[in-house]
Amino acid sequence: MAFKVPRGTQDILPENTPKWQKIESILRELARVYRYKEIRTPIFEHTELFQRSVGDTTDIVQKEMYTFEDRGGRSLTLRPEGTASTVRAYVEHKMYGAPDQPIKLSYMGPMFRYERQQAGRYRQFVQFGVEAIGSADPAIDAEVIAFAMDIYQTVGLKDLKLMINSLGDKETRDTHRTALINHFKPHIHEFCDDCKNRLEKNPLRILDCKVDREHPLMQTAPKLTDYLTPTSREYFEQVKKYLEILGIEYEVDPNLVRGLDYYTHTAFEIMSTAEGFGAITTLCGGGRYNGLVEEIGGPDVPGIGFALSIERLLLALEAEGVELELDDALDVYVIALGDEAKLKAVELISSFRLKGISADMDYLMRKMKAQMKSADRLQAKFVVIIGETELEEGVVVVKQMETGNQEKVEINEIVNYLKQQLSID
């Protein structure tokens, strides 16, 4: 049988990996600048971690998790998102006891959700995220949002829109919950089964329903912002003030609730407004989760974070026609003419690589013309040619591919010559 990649997954081929590597390097550099240190957690966790943190009534837990039993009968789940694992590690390793707070963490790696494959959305996808745990200062909400915006602006995206909302504190949520139940209950029979199940358990999730999003009651549902306590309202105003100081434009969307149960206070999404991007325009989402650390066994410590899909970032770049500056060119291609010359070529290539010069040569015993074509396809900056005559003279012929200029260089000096030409220390 012919094997194919599993549905909802993809092979990232060598012609595309330079884009991924470029984005990954940008993300790591921004994490360094913002001082969010990398954490690496297991690819699977105990299922209960996600049930308790993400929420039993969410689509992720009810429909999308890849859950299995190991040989010891334990229920494990491939991580569907990164916050729960990061916070679990924060609690397990008692990071809340560190002298410098908040703890700022970043992560990058594959996540898994069983959902219908569509443009930019896969069952295995790569997520970059950050978490700032230990501060209830609205200024750090603004910092986290600024970090997310900075990523997209650094890669060259312009068609962006930041949407924010406040989900309030517990008092806000309780009052709003009652209002939502009273609003939807008389007509709940008109909604899907998921909404019916959520009415009493978590009516806020109804607002996030993809099936009934056009129902008239969705448009007239009580807005969280109308139920904010004075403390929550002041907190939200402070976040907005900091965003304005940073020069970050935003829109308040009262219906923005995010898809996870752990969010409180600030919630935000960054959307692509590029033409042709697709039906799902969200690039990045995040928010504050002040009760999550305590929920999974830690102290009452606040936190905030965001996560983005690299696949969707690449899709946004394509939609806007942005080309990343990639340096995937080969430094030098060595052409050997004859058996003795080939022995010397292997030696030269090794010496080039030891000095940080990327080098390659022909391994198919092709003629010189075919090798030159190969060097051209590989975008080699230089070609080094060595034959019997050159061996006798103790030189190589160096051709600069951009200009076509050729010159002879002594073999003993070729490494230093190339380092100088390539500006390699």
Protein backbone atom coordinates (compact mmCIF):
# COMPACT_ATOMS: atom_id res chain seq x y z
CA MET A 1 0.00 0.00 0.00
CA ALA A 2 1.06 3.62 -0.55
CA PHE A 3 1.48 5.40 2.78
CA LYS A 4 0.40 9.02 3.09
CA VAL A 5 0.73 11.60 5.81
CA PRO A 6 -2.16 11.29 8.35
CA ARG A 7 -5.15 13.55 7.75
CA GLY A 8 -4.71 16.95 9.39
CA THR A 9 -0.91 16.76 9.43
CA GLN A 10 1.72 17.91 6.96
CA ASP A 11 5.30 17.32 5.87
CA ILE A 12 7.37 20.50 5.94
CA LEU A 13 9.74 19.95 3.05
CA PRO A 14 13.31 21.30 2.73
CA GLU A 15 12.23 24.11 0.38
CA ASN A 16 9.90 25.43 3.10
CA THR A 17 11.92 24.83 6.27
CA PRO A 18 14.03 28.01 5.83
CA LYS A 19 10.83 30.06 6.33
CA TRP A 20 10.06 28.14 9.51
CA GLN A 21 13.61 28.54 10.75
CA LYS A 22 13.51 32.28 10.05
CA ILE A 23 10.27 32.72 11.97
CA GLU A 24 11.52 30.54 14.83
CA SER A 25 14.69 32.64 15.09
CA ILE A 26 12.62 35.86 15.16
CA LEU A 27 10.41 34.43 17.91
CA ARG A 28 13.40 33.35 19.99
CA GLU A 29 15.12 36.70 19.54
CA LEU A 30 12.00 38.63 20.61
CA ALA A 31 11.63 36.31 23.61
CA ARG A 32 15.21 37.20 24.53
CA VAL A 33 14.53 40.93 24.16
CA TYR A 34 11.34 40.74 26.24
CA ARG A 35 13.06 38.41 28.75
CA TYR A 36 10.71 35.43 28.41
CA LYS A 37 12.88 32.38 29.03
CA GLU A 38 12.17 29.14 27.20
CA ILE A 39 10.50 26.21 28.93
CA ARG A 40 10.07 22.77 27.34
CA THR A 41 7.30 20.52 28.65
CA PRO A 42 6.26 16.95 27.68
CA ILE A 43 4.21 16.44 24.56
CA PHE A 44 1.55 14.63 26.61
CA GLU A 45 0.14 15.19 30.09
CA HIS A 46 -2.37 13.56 32.43
CA THR A 47 -5.82 14.11 30.92
CA GLU A 48 -7.21 15.63 34.11
CA LEU A 49 -4.81 18.57 33.77
CA PHE A 50 -6.58 19.76 30.63
CA GLN A 51 -10.05 18.90 31.93
CA ARG A 52 -9.49 21.06 35.01
CA SER A 53 -7.65 23.95 33.37
CA VAL A 54 -9.12 24.25 29.88
CA GLY A 55 -12.64 23.35 31.06
CA ASP A 56 -15.02 20.40 30.70
CA THR A 57 -17.50 22.41 28.62
CA THR A 58 -15.02 23.63 26.00
CA ASP A 59 -14.85 22.21 22.49
CA ILE A 60 -11.22 21.30 23.11
CA VAL A 61 -12.04 18.93 25.98
CA GLN A 62 -15.35 17.66 24.64
CA LYS A 63 -14.40 17.10 20.99
CA GLU A 64 -10.80 17.82 20.09
CA MET A 65 -8.38 16.12 22.51
CA TYR A 66 -6.28 13.13 21.50
CA THR A 67 -6.63 10.98 24.63
CA PHE A 68 -5.31 7.47 25.21
CA GLU A 69 -4.61 4.98 27.99
CA ASP A 70 -1.04 3.89 28.58
CA ARG A 71 -0.11 0.34 29.58
CA GLY A 72 -0.58 1.22 33.23
CA GLY A 73 -4.20 2.26 32.63
CA ARG A 74 -3.47 5.97 33.06
CA SER A 75 -5.40 8.43 30.88
CA LEU A 76 -2.99 10.67 28.97
CA THR A 77 -3.63 13.41 26.40
CA LEU A 78 -1.46 14.92 23.70
CA ARG A 79 -1.27 18.58 24.68
CA PRO A 80 -3.91 20.66 22.84
CA GLU A 81 -2.44 23.97 24.07
CA GLY A 82 0.59 25.16 26.01
CA THR A 83 -0.63 27.17 29.00
CA ALA A 84 -1.82 24.24 31.13
CA SER A 85 1.50 22.39 30.79
CA THR A 86 3.51 25.54 31.51
CA VAL A 87 1.48 26.37 34.60
CA ARG A 88 1.70 22.75 35.78
CA ALA A 89 5.50 22.98 35.52
CA TYR A 90 5.42 26.35 37.33
CA VAL A 91 3.51 24.76 40.23
CA GLU A 92 5.42 21.45 40.29
CA HIS A 93 8.82 23.15 40.40
CA LYS A 94 7.68 25.85 42.86
CA MET A 95 8.69 28.71 40.61
CA TYR A 96 6.45 30.95 42.70
CA GLY A 97 9.21 30.84 45.33
CA ALA A 98 11.82 32.44 43.06
CA PRO A 99 13.04 35.87 44.23
CA ASP A 100 12.41 37.59 40.89
CA GLN A 101 8.75 37.77 39.94
CA PRO A 102 6.82 37.56 37.72
CA ILE A 103 8.17 34.42 36.10
CA LYS A 104 8.27 35.01 32.35
CA LEU A 105 8.26 31.89 30.18
CA SER A 106 8.06 31.11 26.47
CA TYR A 107 7.53 27.83 24.64
CA MET A 108 7.37 26.51 21.10
CA GLY A 109 6.33 23.10 19.87
CA PRO A 110 3.64 20.86 18.39
CA MET A 111 0.07 20.82 19.76
CA PHE A 112 -2.72 18.42 18.82
CA ARG A 113 -6.45 18.91 18.29
CA TYR A 114 -8.89 16.72 16.45
CA GLU A 115 -10.78 19.12 14.20
CA ARG A 116 -11.69 19.57 10.57
CA GLN A 117 -8.66 20.47 8.49
CA GLN A 118 -8.83 23.80 6.67
CA ALA A 119 -6.47 26.52 5.53
CA GLY A 120 -3.90 27.18 8.23
CA ARG A 121 -5.52 24.77 10.69
CA TYR A 122 -4.14 21.29 11.28
CA ARG A 123 -4.59 18.46 13.77
CA GLN A 124 -0.91 18.75 14.56
CA PHE A 125 0.23 22.36 14.55
CA VAL A 126 3.14 24.33 15.95
CA GLN A 127 2.41 26.90 18.61
CA PHE A 128 4.55 29.64 20.11
CA GLY A 129 3.36 31.10 23.39
CA VAL A 130 4.39 33.11 26.41
CA GLU A 131 3.23 33.22 30.02
CA ALA A 132 3.90 35.89 32.65
CA ILE A 133 2.97 34.41 36.04
CA GLY A 134 3.02 36.26 39.33
CA SER A 135 1.82 39.80 38.62
CA ALA A 136 -1.63 41.42 38.69
CA ASP A 137 -0.30 44.66 37.22
CA PRO A 138 -2.27 45.84 34.14
CA ALA A 139 1.06 47.06 32.72
CA ILE A 140 2.14 43.46 32.14
CA ASP A 141 -1.12 42.79 30.27
CA ALA A 142 -0.05 45.57 27.92
CA GLU A 143 3.48 44.14 27.69
CA VAL A 144 2.18 40.71 26.68
CA ILE A 145 -0.10 42.24 24.04
CA ALA A 146 2.79 44.42 22.79
CA PHE A 147 4.99 41.31 22.51
CA ALA A 148 2.35 39.58 20.36
CA MET A 149 1.90 42.63 18.12
CA ASP A 150 5.67 43.02 17.84
CA ILE A 151 5.98 39.51 16.38
CA TYR A 152 3.65 40.23 13.48
CA GLN A 153 5.10 43.65 12.79
CA THR A 154 8.67 42.29 12.87
CA VAL A 155 7.92 39.74 10.15
CA GLY A 156 6.41 42.52 8.03
CA LEU A 157 2.64 42.12 8.42
CA LYS A 158 0.53 45.28 8.22
CA ASP A 159 -3.10 44.16 7.84
CA LEU A 160 -3.68 43.57 11.55
CA LYS A 161 -6.44 44.34 14.02
CA LEU A 162 -6.22 43.97 17.79
CA MET A 163 -9.49 43.12 19.56
CA ILE A 164 -9.70 43.31 23.36
CA ASN A 165 -12.31 42.70 26.02
CA SER A 166 -12.60 42.29 29.75
CA LEU A 167 -14.06 39.08 31.20
CA GLY A 168 -14.05 40.63 34.66
CA ASP A 169 -13.56 39.03 38.05
CA LYS A 170 -15.56 36.25 39.74
CA GLU A 171 -18.32 38.63 40.87
CA THR A 172 -18.62 39.96 37.32
CA ARG A 173 -18.80 36.47 35.86
CA ASP A 174 -21.41 35.27 38.38
CA THR A 175 -23.73 38.21 37.71
CA HIS A 176 -23.27 37.93 33.97
CA ARG A 177 -23.84 34.17 34.13
CA THR A 178 -27.26 34.66 35.67
CA ALA A 179 -28.15 37.24 33.03
CA LEU A 180 -27.09 34.89 30.22
CA ILE A 181 -29.16 32.01 31.58
CA ASN A 182 -32.24 34.24 31.81
CA HIS A 183 -31.59 35.51 28.27
CA PHE A 184 -31.15 32.16 26.53
CA LYS A 185 -33.34 29.81 28.60
CA PRO A 186 -36.76 30.65 27.04
CA HIS A 187 -35.43 29.84 23.55
CA ILE A 188 -32.71 27.30 24.30
CA HIS A 189 -34.67 24.66 22.32
CA GLU A 190 -33.71 26.61 19.17
CA PHE A 191 -29.99 26.08 19.80
CA CYS A 192 -27.64 23.15 19.16
CA ASP A 193 -27.12 20.34 21.68
CA ASP A 194 -23.80 21.81 22.82
CA CYS A 195 -25.48 25.09 23.73
CA LYS A 196 -28.25 23.25 25.57
CA ASN A 197 -25.65 21.39 27.64
CA ARG A 198 -23.75 24.60 28.36
CA LEU A 199 -26.72 26.68 29.49
CA GLU A 200 -26.45 25.72 33.15
CA LYS A 201 -22.82 24.57 33.26
CA ASN A 202 -21.16 27.48 31.47
CA PRO A 203 -23.49 29.80 29.50
CA LEU A 204 -20.57 32.03 28.47
CA ARG A 205 -19.50 29.24 26.09
CA ILE A 206 -22.76 29.70 24.16
CA LEU A 207 -21.38 33.00 22.87
CA ASP A 208 -18.47 31.06 21.40
CA CYS A 209 -20.72 28.61 19.50
CA LYS A 210 -19.83 28.19 15.82
CA VAL A 211 -23.16 26.57 14.91
CA ASP A 212 -25.56 29.21 16.25
CA ARG A 213 -23.38 32.31 15.84
CA GLU A 214 -26.04 33.95 13.57
CA HIS A 215 -28.97 33.36 15.93
CA PRO A 216 -30.68 36.70 16.76
CA LEU A 217 -30.30 36.10 20.51
CA MET A 218 -26.52 36.10 20.06
CA GLN A 219 -26.65 39.73 18.96
CA THR A 220 -28.79 40.83 21.91
CA ALA A 221 -27.07 38.73 24.60
CA PRO A 222 -26.04 40.57 27.79
CA LYS A 223 -22.54 41.95 27.40
CA LEU A 224 -19.88 41.21 29.98
CA THR A 225 -18.69 44.82 29.87
CA ASP A 226 -22.10 45.93 31.20
CA TYR A 227 -21.59 43.79 34.33
CA LEU A 228 -18.03 44.69 35.22
CA THR A 229 -17.49 45.51 38.88
CA PRO A 230 -15.85 48.90 39.58
CA THR A 231 -12.55 47.10 40.25
CA SER A 232 -12.73 45.16 36.97
CA ARG A 233 -13.73 48.25 35.03
CA GLU A 234 -10.82 50.23 36.45
CA TYR A 235 -8.42 47.39 35.65
CA PHE A 236 -9.61 47.32 32.04
CA GLU A 237 -9.26 51.10 31.76
CA GLN A 238 -5.67 50.83 33.00
CA VAL A 239 -4.85 48.17 30.39
CA LYS A 240 -6.27 50.40 27.65
CA LYS A 241 -4.30 53.37 28.96
CA TYR A 242 -1.03 51.42 28.79
CA LEU A 243 -1.82 50.25 25.25
CA GLU A 244 -2.40 53.87 24.23
CA ILE A 245 0.94 54.88 25.80
CA LEU A 246 2.60 52.16 23.70
CA GLY A 247 0.87 53.47 20.57
CA ILE A 248 -1.04 50.22 20.04
CA GLU A 249 -4.41 50.65 18.34
CA TYR A 250 -7.25 48.41 19.52
CA GLU A 251 -10.97 47.79 19.29
CA VAL A 252 -13.13 46.66 22.20
CA ASP A 253 -15.26 43.63 21.27
CA PRO A 254 -17.82 42.85 24.03
CA ASN A 255 -18.45 39.39 22.49
CA LEU A 256 -14.82 38.31 22.66
CA VAL A 257 -14.78 35.52 25.25
CA ARG A 258 -12.02 33.16 23.95
CA GLY A 259 -12.47 29.39 23.88
CA LEU A 260 -10.98 28.38 27.23
CA ASP A 261 -12.49 28.50 30.71
CA TYR A 262 -9.47 29.82 32.58
CA TYR A 263 -9.60 33.41 31.28
CA THR A 264 -10.41 36.36 33.56
CA HIS A 265 -10.11 40.13 33.09
CA THR A 266 -8.16 40.92 29.89
CA ALA A 267 -8.82 38.82 26.78
CA PHE A 268 -7.47 39.66 23.34
CA GLU A 269 -7.12 38.43 19.78
CA ILE A 270 -5.03 39.65 16.87
CA MET A 271 -6.82 39.30 13.54
CA SER A 272 -5.65 39.44 9.94
CA THR A 273 -7.60 41.89 7.77
CA ALA A 274 -5.78 40.86 4.58
CA GLU A 275 -7.96 40.07 1.57
CA GLY A 276 -8.09 36.38 0.77
CA PHE A 277 -6.81 35.28 4.16
CA GLY A 278 -9.77 32.99 4.76
CA ALA A 279 -12.86 32.65 6.93
CA ILE A 280 -10.96 32.21 10.19
CA THR A 281 -9.06 35.47 10.66
CA THR A 282 -7.63 34.97 14.16
CA LEU A 283 -3.84 34.86 14.21
CA CYS A 284 -3.21 34.93 17.94
CA GLY A 285 -5.18 34.86 21.16
CA GLY A 286 -4.53 35.27 24.84
CA GLY A 287 -5.58 36.74 28.11
CA ARG A 288 -5.36 36.78 31.88
CA TYR A 289 -5.99 33.65 33.99
CA ASN A 290 -5.92 34.68 37.64
CA GLY A 291 -7.40 31.48 39.05
CA LEU A 292 -5.60 28.87 36.98
CA VAL A 293 -2.49 28.34 39.15
CA GLU A 294 -4.67 27.70 42.20
CA GLU A 295 -7.00 25.45 40.18
CA ILE A 296 -4.19 23.00 39.45
CA GLY A 297 -2.76 22.88 42.94
CA GLY A 298 -0.61 25.99 43.32
CA PRO A 299 -0.99 29.19 45.32
CA ASP A 300 -3.38 31.99 44.37
CA VAL A 301 -1.06 33.56 41.78
CA PRO A 302 -2.22 35.61 38.75
CA GLY A 303 -0.99 35.08 35.21
CA ILE A 304 -1.38 36.21 31.62
CA GLY A 305 -0.20 34.87 28.26
CA PHE A 306 -0.86 34.33 24.58
CA ALA A 307 -0.30 31.68 21.93
CA LEU A 308 -0.05 31.79 18.16
CA SER A 309 0.05 29.25 15.36
CA ILE A 310 3.11 29.43 13.11
CA GLU A 311 1.07 27.86 10.29
CA ARG A 312 -1.40 30.75 10.42
CA LEU A 313 1.43 33.27 10.59
CA LEU A 314 2.83 31.81 7.36
CA LEU A 315 -0.64 31.99 5.81
CA ALA A 316 -0.89 35.69 6.74
CA LEU A 317 2.50 36.37 5.15
CA GLU A 318 1.29 34.71 1.97
CA ALA A 319 -1.99 36.68 2.00
CA GLU A 320 -0.10 39.98 2.26
CA GLY A 321 2.57 38.95 -0.22
CA VAL A 322 5.35 39.38 2.33
CA GLU A 323 8.61 37.63 1.47
CA LEU A 324 10.89 36.80 4.38
CA GLU A 325 14.56 37.63 3.93
CA LEU A 326 16.14 34.18 3.84
CA ASP A 327 19.83 33.45 3.55
CA ASP A 328 19.82 29.86 2.36
CA ALA A 329 22.53 30.35 -0.29
CA LEU A 330 25.54 28.05 -0.39
CA ASP A 331 28.86 29.74 0.36
CA VAL A 332 31.06 27.59 -1.87
CA TYR A 333 30.66 24.71 -4.30
CA VAL A 334 33.80 22.70 -5.01
CA ILE A 335 34.30 21.15 -8.45
CA ALA A 336 36.95 18.43 -8.64
CA LEU A 337 38.33 17.26 -11.99
CA GLY A 338 40.05 13.91 -11.58
CA ASP A 339 40.58 11.39 -8.79
CA GLU A 340 43.51 13.17 -7.12
CA ALA A 341 41.63 16.46 -7.26
CA LYS A 342 38.61 14.84 -5.62
CA LEU A 343 40.73 13.71 -2.66
CA LYS A 344 41.88 17.30 -2.23
CA ALA A 345 38.31 18.59 -2.65
CA VAL A 346 37.08 16.41 0.22
CA GLU A 347 39.89 17.77 2.38
CA LEU A 348 39.10 21.38 1.39
CA ILE A 349 35.39 21.03 2.08
CA SER A 350 36.14 19.75 5.58
CA SER A 351 38.44 22.71 6.25
CA PHE A 352 35.78 25.15 4.98
CA ARG A 353 33.08 23.72 7.22
CA LEU A 354 35.32 23.81 10.28
CA LYS A 355 35.56 27.59 9.77
CA GLY A 356 31.81 28.10 9.39
CA ILE A 357 31.78 28.21 5.59
CA SER A 358 28.92 26.22 4.09
CA ALA A 359 30.29 23.95 1.38
CA ASP A 360 29.17 21.18 -0.94
CA MET A 361 30.41 19.20 -3.94
CA ASP A 362 29.29 16.72 -6.57
CA TYR A 363 28.76 13.10 -5.53
CA LEU A 364 27.36 11.81 -8.84
CA MET A 365 30.58 11.96 -10.89
CA ARG A 366 29.05 14.46 -13.33
CA LYS A 367 30.92 16.52 -15.90
CA MET A 368 32.01 20.08 -15.12
CA LYS A 369 29.11 21.69 -17.02
CA ALA A 370 26.53 19.75 -14.98
CA GLN A 371 28.36 20.61 -11.77
CA MET A 372 28.31 24.32 -12.64
CA LYS A 373 24.54 24.11 -13.21
CA SER A 374 24.19 22.45 -9.82
CA ALA A 375 26.20 25.25 -8.18
CA ASP A 376 23.91 27.78 -9.84
CA ARG A 377 20.75 26.02 -8.63
CA LEU A 378 22.15 25.93 -5.09
CA GLN A 379 22.81 29.69 -5.34
CA ALA A 380 26.48 29.17 -4.53
CA LYS A 381 28.30 32.44 -3.91
CA PHE A 382 31.63 30.97 -4.99
CA VAL A 383 32.78 27.99 -7.01
CA VAL A 384 36.20 26.52 -6.31
CA ILE A 385 37.62 24.49 -9.20
CA ILE A 386 40.52 22.12 -8.75
CA GLY A 387 42.06 19.83 -11.37
CA GLU A 388 45.41 18.19 -12.08
CA THR A 389 47.01 21.43 -13.30
CA GLU A 390 45.86 23.32 -10.20
CA LEU A 391 47.19 20.54 -7.96
CA GLU A 392 50.60 20.78 -9.59
CA GLU A 393 50.66 24.57 -9.19
CA GLY A 394 49.31 24.45 -5.61
CA VAL A 395 46.32 26.70 -6.47
CA VAL A 396 42.58 26.60 -7.03
CA VAL A 397 40.44 28.62 -9.43
CA VAL A 398 37.83 30.69 -7.59
CA LYS A 399 34.80 31.99 -9.48
CA GLN A 400 32.53 34.60 -7.92
CA MET A 401 29.12 33.59 -9.24
CA GLU A 402 27.45 37.01 -9.00
CA THR A 403 30.07 38.80 -11.12
CA GLY A 404 31.58 35.90 -13.05
CA ASN A 405 35.08 37.04 -12.07
CA GLN A 406 37.71 34.30 -11.74
CA GLU A 407 41.11 34.29 -10.07
CA LYS A 408 43.69 31.83 -8.87
CA VAL A 409 44.26 31.49 -5.13
CA GLU A 410 46.92 29.44 -3.40
CA ILE A 411 45.46 26.32 -1.80
CA ASN A 412 47.05 27.17 1.55
CA GLU A 413 45.29 30.58 1.48
CA ILE A 414 41.86 29.56 0.17
CA VAL A 415 40.22 29.28 3.62
CA ASN A 416 41.35 32.76 4.67
CA TYR A 417 40.45 34.15 1.24
CA LEU A 418 36.87 32.84 1.47
CA LYS A 419 36.49 33.99 5.07
CA GLN A 420 37.48 37.48 4.03
CA GLN A 421 35.20 37.49 0.98
CA LEU A 422 32.25 36.16 3.03
CA SER A 423 33.00 38.45 6.02
CA ILE A 424 33.31 35.49 8.39
CA ASP A 425 35.33 36.12 11.56
